[in-house]
Amino acid sequence: MGGSAVNCAVQNVSLDTLFLIVIQGAAVIVLGKFIHLSLRRHNLPSAISQIVAGVAVGSLGLHDMIVHVEVQNVEDTYGWYVSEARIFYMFYVGLDADLAALWNDAHRCTVVTYASVATCLLLAAFVSGGIYGSMMHTPVRSPELLSAVLMLTLANTASVDVSRMAAELDLTATGGGRLAVSTAIATNIICIVGEGVFSCMKLASSRTPGYSASERLGMGVLALLKVGVTMALLRPVAAYMNRRNAGRHRIGNWELVLLLVAVSFVGNFPEHAGFDGVPASLLLGLAFPREGPVARSVMDAIAYPLHALALPFYFGAMGMRINFGAMSGAIVVPAVLLTLLGLFGKCAGTMAAARYLKMPLADAIRLGVLLNIKGHVNMIDMSFASSEGVTCLHPTSSLATTMAPLIWPRVQIWAEQALMAMVVGSIISTVVAGPVFAVLFRKEKEAYACSDQALEHMAPDKELRMLACVHSARGAPAMLSLLELLATTPRAQPTIHVLHLFDASRKHVGPKRYHQRVQDSDKHIDRRIDDATQVNWAVDVFTSVTGLAIRQFDVGDRGAAMKNSKNIHRRLEEVRAGLLLLPYHKEQRYDGKMVCRRDDRCELNRKVLELAPCTVGVFADRPFWRGGASFRLPTKISTSEETTAARNQGDQKAGTQIAAVFLGGPDDREAVAFACRLAKNDGAIRLTVIRLVLGVATNDDHRIPTTSAANHIGIYDDDDEDGGEEEVLSVVVQDDDPDERCVSELRREYVAKERAEYVERAVSGAVDVAAALRATAGAFALVVVGRGGRQPPELVVGLEGWVQMIECPEVGPVGEMLASEESLEMGSVLVVQQRTAPPPPFHLNIPPAI
């Protein structure tokens, strides 16, 4: 036995073992990619291909040909690498998590987690006697310990496996995928905590080599204290690094290496004490600051190695554990039995939770199958209880102490065949979950494509996922300011995604001008100040000031409108956005003139408007508006001239003036709904809804009092306040008229509560409409209008001829008239299109809508 221990110590540092890992990892990666070519058309996650590749590589016998030392368990060969992969990936999951979205699903996650764990624990306690008789081939001194191990085994869920498969299929942004991931993580943490508590009990610690119950408890408290100190120092250290690297896209290499080493140490604090390090690494990722170059550098540094190298080997190692020479019915039957028991327990728990949460039964069954994934967590927990030769383990090895409560020298809990049954059962549960993930992917994709994403019909408590596109750093502040105003509750707002389409065809050649040069004396300033870095600055400012989670993606724009539109559409489906904001193809010059920098951007906007599965807003930013600096800075530090002057005069209702022009039709209703969402920012926005109605044109606006009947539209003259005679035009509202229902809702929820003003202006034709639109110049910082095409023809029929003179009418006649206004008095313009049915594209000779 002493020679075995020496061999075990030698193999941990042998070059043969390292060479074996490299060969096996390369073989798994290459073969997994080849297998996935045929499986990805069925929307199966790549983890299934990697497990199959691991089974094939494991059957080649590379271990016996390369490693020339005796290893009694294959887990001893690459267990440390698997453990590090779990630590870093769970840190990545925490860093990439959408905290606000997870908080919104906290109630459902809590109910499903407790229900599934409770049913599995009860089921395992009930059937442990039968399992003991069918799987054990040698006597066990402690059946109670066996029962406790079986309870944790059935209740556990491999959070790494579920998170990876859901992220690969872009399910983390959906309700079903997010619930599966959050429940899997919560279940895994509960089982790990239960395992830690169980390891400190006399039943387990009395048979643990080297540690007593009190010693193990003290080590656990010390590890917890170390993790707590690290969490307390995390934010100040990250803030210092962000200040030190201000203006850079990423931090220095030495700083990055220091952070990654710190992540490994924090994750291994519990491992050295004999506990699992997954909760510590996950908590570290959740607490890690999201803003600044520190977060960007860490995400960019670990994303590719994890997805391309670590995780394929992680899943391949599951398949390489299978020993086909020892395979028999005594292994396959218990493996299937354990898988079915886990499925029954998980599905029973999720179905009970679904009944309470009023979820569909099919969704509950799919969720139960996904939560039954055991993966590597179960294998690592059970690997060192497989034989009497546990003294082969090095006493200081973290893997040797991971499940030390379950083992003791020369005493066996699980038989060798029982352990292999656990391995086969874990692989079966993971492979079975692959088709279920594919079904969930197709279901969520179809639901997003067919769902009603209109802001007009959105419930007040429904989260709004937003995606904004920017072409340069010039338009980023205004776009971010608009996104901030749309996020009425920052703590409940899911992550906002910003897609930066930078000009990849432009080459920076030739000497720079003096004011564009970077002084060499300051080594902390990035010498490549490109568009992406400048957009990073704006994103960092808004993130730190507003508290919103904003994530930036950089995609090269090579001028192909069709390719760029596909990239935007693909990103929409990934984040499941309900609102897309695009920049107008024209930019304002210092003299107010709107100029087009690139003609292909107009075509890009038109293609996106035709294919977008959600509401789209085209934003014409006017940074040189004479009214002030609105939509340039976050609301908390806004320096708008009118706001500052009004506050100095003691006006408590001071705010940015916004107007919504309403002619009729779904796009105009969506524009009003968009403006009303902005008006929810009390004190920051003053909304005025201007409705143009067909009648006798006058020069005065007619404001509707809030006490008028909801089933009539009253037009009152402004002289009514002076006691003059009033003119009333009453129109009976049709119950089936969506425009009138929209106006009634507006007056009841916003005008009556003094959150908005409602104005009606009578017009007699296109000339009056154009005059009314131009009259908004100078009074409003933002004008929100509908794209049109489905507006009342009697109001816009005369504008069609005017639009025919426009080269690229991407925003409709009303929007084009406002966005192309060459005046410094006109504020920014937002043109909104509602996605109900495939919208009719604007053509030069479009007939009037009927």
Short mmCIF file of N, CA and C in Angstrom, two decimals, residues 112 116 120 154 156-157 180 183 339 342-351 359 361-374 429 432-433 436:
data_model
loop_
_atom_site.label_atom_id
_atom_site.label_comp_id
_atom_site.label_asym_id
_atom_site.label_seq_id
_atom_site.Cartn_x
_atom_site.Cartn_y
_atom_site.Cartn_z
N VAL A 112 -39.69 26.63 -7.17
CA VAL A 112 -39.30 25.43 -7.91
C VAL A 112 -38.12 24.73 -7.23
N SER A 116 -38.50 20.88 -5.86
CA SER A 116 -37.73 19.79 -6.47
C SER A 116 -36.76 19.15 -5.48
N CYS A 120 -37.07 15.14 -4.01
CA CYS A 120 -35.95 14.21 -4.20
C CYS A 120 -35.42 13.68 -2.87
N LEU A 154 -29.46 12.39 -5.52
CA LEU A 154 -30.69 12.57 -6.30
C LEU A 154 -31.13 14.03 -6.32
N ASN A 156 -29.23 16.72 -6.16
CA ASN A 156 -28.25 17.63 -6.75
C ASN A 156 -28.52 17.86 -8.23
N THR A 157 -28.06 19.02 -8.72
CA THR A 157 -28.12 19.38 -10.13
C THR A 157 -26.80 19.99 -10.53
N ALA A 180 -34.53 27.74 -15.49
CA ALA A 180 -33.77 26.49 -15.39
C ALA A 180 -32.37 26.75 -14.83
N THR A 183 -32.57 27.95 -11.07
CA THR A 183 -32.96 26.84 -10.20
C THR A 183 -31.85 25.82 -10.07
N THR A 339 -31.35 7.05 -12.78
CA THR A 339 -31.81 8.12 -13.67
C THR A 339 -33.31 8.29 -13.60
N GLY A 342 -34.29 9.92 -10.28
CA GLY A 342 -34.06 11.35 -10.32
C GLY A 342 -35.08 12.08 -11.15
N LEU A 343 -35.44 11.51 -12.31
CA LEU A 343 -36.46 12.12 -13.16
C LEU A 343 -37.80 12.20 -12.45
N PHE A 344 -38.16 11.12 -11.79
CA PHE A 344 -39.44 11.10 -11.09
C PHE A 344 -39.47 12.15 -9.98
N GLY A 345 -38.39 12.23 -9.20
CA GLY A 345 -38.36 13.20 -8.11
C GLY A 345 -38.38 14.63 -8.60
N LYS A 346 -37.55 14.93 -9.61
CA LYS A 346 -37.49 16.30 -10.12
C LYS A 346 -38.81 16.70 -10.79
N CYS A 347 -39.35 15.83 -11.62
CA CYS A 347 -40.59 16.17 -12.33
C CYS A 347 -41.76 16.31 -11.35
N ALA A 348 -41.79 15.45 -10.32
CA ALA A 348 -42.86 15.59 -9.33
C ALA A 348 -42.76 16.93 -8.62
N GLY A 349 -41.55 17.35 -8.27
CA GLY A 349 -41.38 18.64 -7.62
C GLY A 349 -41.74 19.81 -8.51
N THR A 350 -41.28 19.79 -9.77
CA THR A 350 -41.58 20.89 -10.68
C THR A 350 -43.07 20.94 -11.04
N MET A 351 -43.71 19.79 -11.13
CA MET A 351 -45.15 19.79 -11.41
C MET A 351 -45.94 20.35 -10.24
N MET A 359 -48.09 27.43 -14.00
CA MET A 359 -47.28 27.22 -15.19
C MET A 359 -47.86 26.06 -16.00
N LEU A 361 -48.11 22.50 -17.72
CA LEU A 361 -47.57 21.22 -17.26
C LEU A 361 -46.40 20.76 -18.12
N ALA A 362 -46.45 21.03 -19.42
CA ALA A 362 -45.35 20.62 -20.30
C ALA A 362 -44.07 21.36 -19.94
N ASP A 363 -44.18 22.63 -19.60
CA ASP A 363 -42.99 23.38 -19.18
C ASP A 363 -42.42 22.82 -17.89
N ALA A 364 -43.27 22.38 -16.98
CA ALA A 364 -42.79 21.81 -15.72
C ALA A 364 -42.06 20.50 -15.95
N ILE A 365 -42.55 19.67 -16.86
CA ILE A 365 -41.88 18.39 -17.13
C ILE A 365 -40.52 18.65 -17.79
N ARG A 366 -40.46 19.58 -18.75
CA ARG A 366 -39.17 19.91 -19.36
C ARG A 366 -38.19 20.43 -18.32
N LEU A 367 -38.67 21.26 -17.43
CA LEU A 367 -37.80 21.80 -16.38
C LEU A 367 -37.30 20.70 -15.46
N GLY A 368 -38.15 19.73 -15.15
CA GLY A 368 -37.73 18.62 -14.31
C GLY A 368 -36.64 17.78 -14.96
N VAL A 369 -36.74 17.56 -16.27
CA VAL A 369 -35.70 16.80 -16.97
C VAL A 369 -34.38 17.55 -16.96
N LEU A 370 -34.42 18.87 -17.15
CA LEU A 370 -33.19 19.66 -17.15
C LEU A 370 -32.55 19.69 -15.76
N LEU A 371 -33.36 19.71 -14.72
CA LEU A 371 -32.81 19.74 -13.36
C LEU A 371 -32.27 18.39 -12.92
N ASN A 372 -32.50 17.36 -13.70
CA ASN A 372 -31.99 16.03 -13.34
C ASN A 372 -30.57 15.80 -13.84
N ILE A 373 -29.97 16.79 -14.50
CA ILE A 373 -28.59 16.64 -14.98
C ILE A 373 -27.65 16.56 -13.79
N LYS A 374 -26.85 15.53 -13.73
CA LYS A 374 -25.91 15.34 -12.62
C LYS A 374 -24.51 15.81 -12.99
N SER A 429 -28.38 11.04 -17.99
CA SER A 429 -29.20 12.21 -17.66
C SER A 429 -28.78 13.44 -18.46
N VAL A 432 -29.90 12.82 -22.22
CA VAL A 432 -31.36 12.95 -22.35
C VAL A 432 -31.78 14.41 -22.33
N ALA A 433 -31.05 15.24 -21.57
CA ALA A 433 -31.41 16.65 -21.49
C ALA A 433 -31.12 17.41 -22.79
N VAL A 436 -34.23 17.83 -24.90
CA VAL A 436 -35.15 18.71 -24.18
C VAL A 436 -34.72 20.17 -24.35
#
